Amino acid sequence: MSTPRLLYADGQGNILDHPGLGMAGSAGGRWEPVEESQCIPLPPGSELFLLPGRLPVGVGENGNFEVLDRDPANGAANVSAVAAFLAPAHTATLWSAYQSKPDAPILPLFAYAAVGLARERMVATAIRVDPLPRQDPDKFPPPQRIQAAGRRLLRKFAHNRLMQHLGHCAMGYGCPAARNLMLGRWEAPLPTAGACNASCLGCISSQPEGPFPVTQERIGFTPTVEEVVEVAMHHFTTGLDPLVSYGQGCEGEPLTQGDLLEESIRRIRARVPQGTINLNSNGSLPGVVARLMEAGLSSIRVSMNSLIPERHQAYYQPRGWSLDEAVESIKVVKAAGGHASLNLLTMPGVTDRPEEAQAISELVEQTGLDLIQWRNLNIDPEVYLRTLRLGPPTERIGVAELIEGLRRRFPKLKHGYFNPKL
Ligand code: SF4
């Protein structure tokens, strides 16, 4: 069995491999040695991060964990841990192993997969969970082509504030879903909600009291039914393999805009009898979900960090609803003949604990869930574990092993990363 070498960053930010220490990973704060067989080549489109105030942890020849506090090249003290923010469609099975210094700053809202060096190339502890190439970097044309397509669309829909907002998302933030709208293919976003009925610890669009800087500006207006329908119909009539989704990173909770969604879905459905109209949601309002199914919604993706009520509560800080409503929303969609996905915000050492695995299986049994999307939870793991009052796991299944176990137990249950076109 071969062990990849530890990667670390020197004081100038250069990423180097350690001559003697092997790669380690972390699962919920528990360090683990890494074998090459647990790794894949670092996926194209992944980003490498240097973790400030964090000392890398590797494995010595004696098998013991060693905290690296000096650069082996020159004895300098300012070394830092390194991690990979994986490209879409990939789920981390271990996160970066490090020891935080007392004054270490909180890490921004990204996921920090373990990365090492094997056979002279970078590898990461990850699995590809979805074969769909929707957000593969080599499937996107050069930025200037996206800009040109975007400008054309913004001229054509100069009167439509929603299209203008999505143009900004595509050309400003590089949002893959908004870029696919500009390019006329696959899943297009329909954000509508400025407000939310939760205060997720890791919300990427609103952090009033939170410790993290937001990574996306929240939509600042409520589009009209006409604006939403126009964007959707443009995509359905001109797009390649099109589907549309309410509930995006640049908005609050779409179910808080129930009337707007119901009327826009009804009008879209009247003109597109077969098209996939999806809702990404926290699942908080099953009554509204029932109305949307009646109006013509095809599918729902409900996001959860955990199926353990107190862990869901601690992360979502829901107002006037709980995990029960989120589960009920899945049941409502299934009862109405729709497709239901769980967007499982995944962290190794938390999601793959036996009690979580048991709760996931119970959810599948109770609801007839169709798909689990294994999305990496973008958050500083130490802040997350503290908030959930969790220490390092004494027992864990492994993320890849958990997925394999669910495949065997529920052969009809699909596993992926993207909303399917039905
Ligand atoms: S449900 Fe979504 S929009 Fe609302 S706080 Fe959580 S992440 Fe943010």
PDB file of N, CA and C in Angstrom, residues 167-246:
ATOM      1  N   GLY A 167     -27.570  37.726 -15.261  1.00  0.00           N
ATOM      2  CA  GLY A 167     -26.403  38.100 -16.067  1.00  0.00           C
ATOM      3  C   GLY A 167     -25.244  38.496 -15.151  1.00  0.00           C
ATOM      4  N   HIS A 168     -25.585  39.223 -14.088  1.00  0.00           N
ATOM      5  CA  HIS A 168     -24.570  39.630 -13.105  1.00  0.00           C
ATOM      6  C   HIS A 168     -23.999  38.402 -12.404  1.00  0.00           C
ATOM      7  N   CYS A 169     -24.879  37.439 -12.058  1.00  0.00           N
ATOM      8  CA  CYS A 169     -24.418  36.209 -11.405  1.00  0.00           C
ATOM      9  C   CYS A 169     -23.458  35.447 -12.310  1.00  0.00           C
ATOM     10  N   ALA A 170     -23.797  35.387 -13.600  1.00  0.00           N
ATOM     11  CA  ALA A 170     -22.981  34.610 -14.545  1.00  0.00           C
ATOM     12  C   ALA A 170     -21.650  35.294 -14.815  1.00  0.00           C
ATOM     13  N   MET A 171     -21.714  36.598 -15.083  1.00  0.00           N
ATOM     14  CA  MET A 171     -20.497  37.294 -15.522  1.00  0.00           C
ATOM     15  C   MET A 171     -19.742  37.906 -14.345  1.00  0.00           C
ATOM     16  N   GLY A 172     -20.456  38.087 -13.172  1.00  0.00           N
ATOM     17  CA  GLY A 172     -19.779  38.653 -11.997  1.00  0.00           C
ATOM     18  C   GLY A 172     -19.226  37.549 -11.108  1.00  0.00           C
ATOM     19  N   TYR A 173     -20.110  36.646 -10.661  1.00  0.00           N
ATOM     20  CA  TYR A 173     -19.688  35.581  -9.735  1.00  0.00           C
ATOM     21  C   TYR A 173     -19.224  34.322 -10.447  1.00  0.00           C
ATOM     22  N   GLY A 174     -19.564  34.197 -11.751  1.00  0.00           N
ATOM     23  CA  GLY A 174     -19.218  32.940 -12.436  1.00  0.00           C
ATOM     24  C   GLY A 174     -20.089  31.785 -11.970  1.00  0.00           C
ATOM     25  N   CYS A 175     -21.328  32.087 -11.511  1.00  0.00           N
ATOM     26  CA  CYS A 175     -22.239  31.029 -11.055  1.00  0.00           C
ATOM     27  C   CYS A 175     -22.484  30.040 -12.202  1.00  0.00           C
ATOM     28  N   PRO A 176     -22.155  28.732 -11.997  1.00  0.00           N
ATOM     29  CA  PRO A 176     -22.298  27.763 -13.109  1.00  0.00           C
ATOM     30  C   PRO A 176     -23.727  27.672 -13.648  1.00  0.00           C
ATOM     31  N   ALA A 177     -24.725  27.733 -12.768  1.00  0.00           N
ATOM     32  CA  ALA A 177     -26.114  27.615 -13.246  1.00  0.00           C
ATOM     33  C   ALA A 177     -26.483  28.835 -14.095  1.00  0.00           C
ATOM     34  N   ALA A 178     -26.084  30.027 -13.641  1.00  0.00           N
ATOM     35  CA  ALA A 178     -26.389  31.246 -14.410  1.00  0.00           C
ATOM     36  C   ALA A 178     -25.617  31.243 -15.730  1.00  0.00           C
ATOM     37  N   ARG A 179     -24.392  30.720 -15.717  1.00  0.00           N
ATOM     38  CA  ARG A 179     -23.624  30.639 -16.982  1.00  0.00           C
ATOM     39  C   ARG A 179     -24.307  29.690 -17.950  1.00  0.00           C
ATOM     40  N   ASN A 180     -24.866  28.595 -17.414  1.00  0.00           N
ATOM     41  CA  ASN A 180     -25.567  27.659 -18.308  1.00  0.00           C
ATOM     42  C   ASN A 180     -26.821  28.294 -18.905  1.00  0.00           C
ATOM     43  N   LEU A 181     -27.459  29.199 -18.156  1.00  0.00           N
ATOM     44  CA  LEU A 181     -28.582  29.943 -18.738  1.00  0.00           C
ATOM     45  C   LEU A 181     -28.093  30.820 -19.884  1.00  0.00           C
ATOM     46  N   MET A 182     -26.989  31.540 -19.653  1.00  0.00           N
ATOM     47  CA  MET A 182     -26.454  32.415 -20.702  1.00  0.00           C
ATOM     48  C   MET A 182     -26.060  31.591 -21.937  1.00  0.00           C
ATOM     49  N   LEU A 183     -25.590  30.367 -21.705  1.00  0.00           N
ATOM     50  CA  LEU A 183     -25.124  29.515 -22.808  1.00  0.00           C
ATOM     51  C   LEU A 183     -26.261  28.692 -23.407  1.00  0.00           C
ATOM     52  N   GLY A 184     -27.449  28.754 -22.759  1.00  0.00           N
ATOM     53  CA  GLY A 184     -28.627  28.063 -23.307  1.00  0.00           C
ATOM     54  C   GLY A 184     -28.563  26.555 -23.189  1.00  0.00           C
ATOM     55  N   ARG A 185     -28.330  26.055 -21.974  1.00  0.00           N
ATOM     56  CA  ARG A 185     -28.254  24.598 -21.790  1.00  0.00           C
ATOM     57  C   ARG A 185     -28.484  24.227 -20.332  1.00  0.00           C
ATOM     58  N   TRP A 186     -28.918  22.995 -20.153  1.00  0.00           N
ATOM     59  CA  TRP A 186     -29.073  22.332 -18.856  1.00  0.00           C
ATOM     60  C   TRP A 186     -29.905  23.122 -17.831  1.00  0.00           C
ATOM     61  N   GLU A 187     -29.413  23.196 -16.566  1.00  0.00           N
ATOM     62  CA  GLU A 187     -30.230  23.740 -15.475  1.00  0.00           C
ATOM     63  C   GLU A 187     -30.092  25.257 -15.360  1.00  0.00           C
ATOM     64  N   ALA A 188     -31.241  25.971 -15.445  1.00  0.00           N
ATOM     65  CA  ALA A 188     -31.223  27.429 -15.315  1.00  0.00           C
ATOM     66  C   ALA A 188     -31.841  27.828 -13.979  1.00  0.00           C
ATOM     67  N   PRO A 189     -31.311  28.864 -13.343  1.00  0.00           N
ATOM     68  CA  PRO A 189     -31.786  29.303 -12.021  1.00  0.00           C
ATOM     69  C   PRO A 189     -32.931  30.315 -12.110  1.00  0.00           C
ATOM     70  N   LEU A 190     -33.876  30.212 -11.157  1.00  0.00           N
ATOM     71  CA  LEU A 190     -34.982  31.179 -11.053  1.00  0.00           C
ATOM     72  C   LEU A 190     -35.065  31.683  -9.615  1.00  0.00           C
ATOM     73  N   PRO A 191     -34.117  32.532  -9.184  1.00  0.00           N
ATOM     74  CA  PRO A 191     -34.183  33.044  -7.810  1.00  0.00           C
ATOM     75  C   PRO A 191     -35.328  34.041  -7.674  1.00  0.00           C
ATOM     76  N   THR A 192     -35.992  34.033  -6.535  1.00  0.00           N
ATOM     77  CA  THR A 192     -37.151  34.914  -6.308  1.00  0.00           C
ATOM     78  C   THR A 192     -37.194  35.544  -4.927  1.00  0.00           C
ATOM     79  N   ALA A 193     -36.487  34.942  -3.935  1.00  0.00           N
ATOM     80  CA  ALA A 193     -36.759  35.307  -2.540  1.00  0.00           C
ATOM     81  C   ALA A 193     -35.637  36.079  -1.861  1.00  0.00           C
ATOM     82  N   GLY A 194     -35.969  37.264  -1.377  1.00  0.00           N
ATOM     83  CA  GLY A 194     -34.980  38.036  -0.623  1.00  0.00           C
ATOM     84  C   GLY A 194     -34.962  37.624   0.841  1.00  0.00           C
ATOM     85  N   ALA A 195     -36.043  37.010   1.300  1.00  0.00           N
ATOM     86  CA  ALA A 195     -36.166  36.672   2.727  1.00  0.00           C
ATOM     87  C   ALA A 195     -35.986  35.177   2.966  1.00  0.00           C
ATOM     88  N   CYS A 196     -35.761  34.803   4.214  1.00  0.00           N
ATOM     89  CA  CYS A 196     -35.674  33.388   4.572  1.00  0.00           C
ATOM     90  C   CYS A 196     -36.287  33.172   5.949  1.00  0.00           C
ATOM     91  N   ASN A 197     -36.671  31.934   6.216  1.00  0.00           N
ATOM     92  CA  ASN A 197     -37.262  31.598   7.526  1.00  0.00           C
ATOM     93  C   ASN A 197     -36.319  30.694   8.316  1.00  0.00           C
ATOM     94  N   ALA A 198     -35.034  30.872   8.022  1.00  0.00           N
ATOM     95  CA  ALA A 198     -33.991  30.163   8.773  1.00  0.00           C
ATOM     96  C   ALA A 198     -32.772  31.077   8.842  1.00  0.00           C
ATOM     97  N   SER A 199     -31.799  30.716   9.671  1.00  0.00           N
ATOM     98  CA  SER A 199     -30.530  31.469   9.753  1.00  0.00           C
ATOM     99  C   SER A 199     -29.393  30.478   9.800  1.00  0.00           C
ATOM    100  N   CYS A 200     -29.178  29.816   8.670  1.00  0.00           N
ATOM    101  CA  CYS A 200     -28.168  28.765   8.650  1.00  0.00           C
ATOM    102  C   CYS A 200     -26.798  29.312   9.038  1.00  0.00           C
ATOM    103  N   LEU A 201     -26.101  28.509   9.831  1.00  0.00           N
ATOM    104  CA  LEU A 201     -24.741  28.882  10.246  1.00  0.00           C
ATOM    105  C   LEU A 201     -23.876  29.166   9.022  1.00  0.00           C
ATOM    106  N   GLY A 202     -24.073  28.371   7.966  1.00  0.00           N
ATOM    107  CA  GLY A 202     -23.236  28.498   6.768  1.00  0.00           C
ATOM    108  C   GLY A 202     -23.952  29.113   5.585  1.00  0.00           C
ATOM    109  N   CYS A 203     -24.891  30.034   5.843  1.00  0.00           N
ATOM    110  CA  CYS A 203     -25.615  30.621   4.710  1.00  0.00           C
ATOM    111  C   CYS A 203     -24.657  31.453   3.861  1.00  0.00           C
ATOM    112  N   ILE A 204     -24.623  31.171   2.551  1.00  0.00           N
ATOM    113  CA  ILE A 204     -23.644  31.881   1.706  1.00  0.00           C
ATOM    114  C   ILE A 204     -24.161  33.237   1.240  1.00  0.00           C
ATOM    115  N   SER A 205     -25.464  33.515   1.469  1.00  0.00           N
ATOM    116  CA  SER A 205     -25.978  34.798   0.963  1.00  0.00           C
ATOM    117  C   SER A 205     -26.423  35.770   2.063  1.00  0.00           C
ATOM    118  N   SER A 206     -26.416  35.322   3.314  1.00  0.00           N
ATOM    119  CA  SER A 206     -26.800  36.232   4.390  1.00  0.00           C
ATOM    120  C   SER A 206     -26.178  35.794   5.716  1.00  0.00           C
ATOM    121  N   GLN A 207     -25.434  36.671   6.329  1.00  0.00           N
ATOM    122  CA  GLN A 207     -24.758  36.343   7.591  1.00  0.00           C
ATOM    123  C   GLN A 207     -24.892  37.507   8.575  1.00  0.00           C
ATOM    124  N   PRO A 208     -26.124  37.870   8.963  1.00  0.00           N
ATOM    125  CA  PRO A 208     -26.267  39.048   9.826  1.00  0.00           C
ATOM    126  C   PRO A 208     -25.410  38.987  11.096  1.00  0.00           C
ATOM    127  N   GLU A 209     -25.461  37.889  11.815  1.00  0.00           N
ATOM    128  CA  GLU A 209     -24.675  37.799  13.049  1.00  0.00           C
ATOM    129  C   GLU A 209     -23.527  36.816  12.886  1.00  0.00           C
ATOM    130  N   GLY A 210     -23.510  36.122  11.746  1.00  0.00           N
ATOM    131  CA  GLY A 210     -22.577  34.998  11.613  1.00  0.00           C
ATOM    132  C   GLY A 210     -21.127  35.423  11.522  1.00  0.00           C
ATOM    133  N   PRO A 211     -20.242  34.461  11.757  1.00  0.00           N
ATOM    134  CA  PRO A 211     -18.799  34.741  11.757  1.00  0.00           C
ATOM    135  C   PRO A 211     -18.178  34.742  10.367  1.00  0.00           C
ATOM    136  N   PHE A 212     -18.992  34.458   9.330  1.00  0.00           N
ATOM    137  CA  PHE A 212     -18.399  34.257   8.007  1.00  0.00           C
ATOM    138  C   PHE A 212     -18.778  35.384   7.044  1.00  0.00           C
ATOM    139  N   PRO A 213     -17.854  35.759   6.145  1.00  0.00           N
ATOM    140  CA  PRO A 213     -18.260  36.698   5.090  1.00  0.00           C
ATOM    141  C   PRO A 213     -19.125  35.950   4.067  1.00  0.00           C
ATOM    142  N   VAL A 214     -20.206  36.593   3.547  1.00  0.00           N
ATOM    143  CA  VAL A 214     -21.023  35.911   2.539  1.00  0.00           C
ATOM    144  C   VAL A 214     -20.231  35.802   1.239  1.00  0.00           C
ATOM    145  N   THR A 215     -20.534  34.762   0.467  1.00  0.00           N
ATOM    146  CA  THR A 215     -19.822  34.585  -0.824  1.00  0.00           C
ATOM    147  C   THR A 215     -20.716  34.973  -1.990  1.00  0.00           C
ATOM    148  N   GLN A 216     -21.982  35.271  -1.719  1.00  0.00           N
ATOM    149  CA  GLN A 216     -22.886  35.679  -2.800  1.00  0.00           C
ATOM    150  C   GLN A 216     -23.876  36.714  -2.300  1.00  0.00           C
ATOM    151  N   GLU A 217     -24.078  37.748  -3.076  1.00  0.00           N
ATOM    152  CA  GLU A 217     -25.039  38.805  -2.742  1.00  0.00           C
ATOM    153  C   GLU A 217     -26.458  38.250  -2.904  1.00  0.00           C
ATOM    154  N   ARG A 218     -27.346  38.560  -1.976  1.00  0.00           N
ATOM    155  CA  ARG A 218     -28.717  38.054  -2.078  1.00  0.00           C
ATOM    156  C   ARG A 218     -29.518  38.957  -3.011  1.00  0.00           C
ATOM    157  N   ILE A 219     -30.429  38.339  -3.773  1.00  0.00           N
ATOM    158  CA  ILE A 219     -31.243  39.113  -4.719  1.00  0.00           C
ATOM    159  C   ILE A 219     -31.963  40.227  -3.963  1.00  0.00           C
ATOM    160  N   GLY A 220     -31.969  41.428  -4.543  1.00  0.00           N
ATOM    161  CA  GLY A 220     -32.457  42.608  -3.821  1.00  0.00           C
ATOM    162  C   GLY A 220     -33.863  43.051  -4.219  1.00  0.00           C
ATOM    163  N   PHE A 221     -34.552  42.260  -5.016  1.00  0.00           N
ATOM    164  CA  PHE A 221     -35.922  42.618  -5.437  1.00  0.00           C
ATOM    165  C   PHE A 221     -36.725  41.336  -5.615  1.00  0.00           C
ATOM    166  N   THR A 222     -38.025  41.460  -5.683  1.00  0.00           N
ATOM    167  CA  THR A 222     -38.877  40.308  -5.955  1.00  0.00           C
ATOM    168  C   THR A 222     -39.341  40.382  -7.400  1.00  0.00           C
ATOM    169  N   PRO A 223     -38.903  39.444  -8.234  1.00  0.00           N
ATOM    170  CA  PRO A 223     -39.322  39.509  -9.630  1.00  0.00           C
ATOM    171  C   PRO A 223     -40.834  39.321  -9.760  1.00  0.00           C
ATOM    172  N   THR A 224     -41.371  39.783 -10.877  1.00  0.00           N
ATOM    173  CA  THR A 224     -42.796  39.568 -11.119  1.00  0.00           C
ATOM    174  C   THR A 224     -42.998  38.180 -11.716  1.00  0.00           C
ATOM    175  N   VAL A 225     -44.244  37.735 -11.723  1.00  0.00           N
ATOM    176  CA  VAL A 225     -44.578  36.454 -12.362  1.00  0.00           C
ATOM    177  C   VAL A 225     -44.131  36.497 -13.824  1.00  0.00           C
ATOM    178  N   GLU A 226     -44.370  37.631 -14.471  1.00  0.00           N
ATOM    179  CA  GLU A 226     -44.029  37.758 -15.895  1.00  0.00           C
ATOM    180  C   GLU A 226     -42.521  37.620 -16.118  1.00  0.00           C
ATOM    181  N   GLU A 227     -41.726  38.226 -15.242  1.00  0.00           N
ATOM    182  CA  GLU A 227     -40.261  38.155 -15.392  1.00  0.00           C
ATOM    183  C   GLU A 227     -39.773  36.709 -15.225  1.00  0.00           C
ATOM    184  N   VAL A 228     -40.323  36.004 -14.230  1.00  0.00           N
ATOM    185  CA  VAL A 228     -39.920  34.615 -13.994  1.00  0.00           C
ATOM    186  C   VAL A 228     -40.314  33.734 -15.183  1.00  0.00           C
ATOM    187  N   VAL A 229     -41.562  33.894 -15.625  1.00  0.00           N
ATOM    188  CA  VAL A 229     -42.055  33.063 -16.732  1.00  0.00           C
ATOM    189  C   VAL A 229     -41.256  33.333 -18.006  1.00  0.00           C
ATOM    190  N   GLU A 230     -40.905  34.594 -18.217  1.00  0.00           N
ATOM    191  CA  GLU A 230     -40.159  34.942 -19.442  1.00  0.00           C
ATOM    192  C   GLU A 230     -38.779  34.275 -19.457  1.00  0.00           C
ATOM    193  N   VAL A 231     -38.091  34.312 -18.319  1.00  0.00           N
ATOM    194  CA  VAL A 231     -36.773  33.668 -18.251  1.00  0.00           C
ATOM    195  C   VAL A 231     -36.922  32.160 -18.457  1.00  0.00           C
ATOM    196  N   ALA A 232     -37.894  31.575 -17.785  1.00  0.00           N
ATOM    197  CA  ALA A 232     -38.096  30.115 -17.904  1.00  0.00           C
ATOM    198  C   ALA A 232     -38.455  29.727 -19.334  1.00  0.00           C
ATOM    199  N   MET A 233     -39.359  30.474 -19.940  1.00  0.00           N
ATOM    200  CA  MET A 233     -39.785  30.118 -21.296  1.00  0.00           C
ATOM    201  C   MET A 233     -38.672  30.316 -22.309  1.00  0.00           C
ATOM    202  N   HIS A 234     -37.848  31.350 -22.087  1.00  0.00           N
ATOM    203  CA  HIS A 234     -36.697  31.506 -22.982  1.00  0.00           C
ATOM    204  C   HIS A 234     -35.839  30.257 -22.927  1.00  0.00           C
ATOM    205  N   HIS A 235     -35.603  29.767 -21.698  1.00  0.00           N
ATOM    206  CA  HIS A 235     -34.717  28.605 -21.545  1.00  0.00           C
ATOM    207  C   HIS A 235     -35.346  27.338 -22.108  1.00  0.00           C
ATOM    208  N   PHE A 236     -36.621  27.152 -21.835  1.00  0.00           N
ATOM    209  CA  PHE A 236     -37.287  25.926 -22.324  1.00  0.00           C
ATOM    210  C   PHE A 236     -37.403  25.911 -23.849  1.00  0.00           C
ATOM    211  N   THR A 237     -37.548  27.092 -24.458  1.00  0.00           N
ATOM    212  CA  THR A 237     -37.764  27.110 -25.918  1.00  0.00           C
ATOM    213  C   THR A 237     -36.454  27.171 -26.702  1.00  0.00           C
ATOM    214  N   THR A 238     -35.361  27.580 -26.034  1.00  0.00           N
ATOM    215  CA  THR A 238     -34.107  27.706 -26.801  1.00  0.00           C
ATOM    216  C   THR A 238     -33.000  26.809 -26.251  1.00  0.00           C
ATOM    217  N   GLY A 239     -33.163  26.282 -25.022  1.00  0.00           N
ATOM    218  CA  GLY A 239     -32.055  25.588 -24.353  1.00  0.00           C
ATOM    219  C   GLY A 239     -31.858  24.144 -24.789  1.00  0.00           C
ATOM    220  N   LEU A 240     -30.621  23.682 -24.613  1.00  0.00           N
ATOM    221  CA  LEU A 240     -30.266  22.273 -24.844  1.00  0.00           C
ATOM    222  C   LEU A 240     -30.522  21.512 -23.547  1.00  0.00           C
ATOM    223  N   ASP A 241     -31.338  20.454 -23.597  1.00  0.00           N
ATOM    224  CA  ASP A 241     -31.617  19.655 -22.397  1.00  0.00           C
ATOM    225  C   ASP A 241     -32.033  20.512 -21.203  1.00  0.00           C
ATOM    226  N   PRO A 242     -33.011  21.391 -21.383  1.00  0.00           N
ATOM    227  CA  PRO A 242     -33.282  22.393 -20.356  1.00  0.00           C
ATOM    228  C   PRO A 242     -34.087  21.880 -19.171  1.00  0.00           C
ATOM    229  N   LEU A 243     -33.816  22.434 -18.000  1.00  0.00           N
ATOM    230  CA  LEU A 243     -34.688  22.360 -16.828  1.00  0.00           C
ATOM    231  C   LEU A 243     -34.476  23.655 -16.068  1.00  0.00           C
ATOM    232  N   VAL A 244     -35.452  24.015 -15.216  1.00  0.00           N
ATOM    233  CA  VAL A 244     -35.321  25.246 -14.446  1.00  0.00           C
ATOM    234  C   VAL A 244     -35.469  24.932 -12.959  1.00  0.00           C
ATOM    235  N   SER A 245     -34.791  25.719 -12.133  1.00  0.00           N
ATOM    236  CA  SER A 245     -34.835  25.494 -10.682  1.00  0.00           C
ATOM    237  C   SER A 245     -35.037  26.766  -9.896  1.00  0.00           C
ATOM    238  N   TYR A 246     -36.078  26.779  -9.059  1.00  0.00           N
ATOM    239  CA  TYR A 246     -36.240  27.805  -8.036  1.00  0.00           C
ATOM    240  C   TYR A 246     -35.317  27.409  -6.878  1.00  0.00           C
TER     241      TYR A 246
END
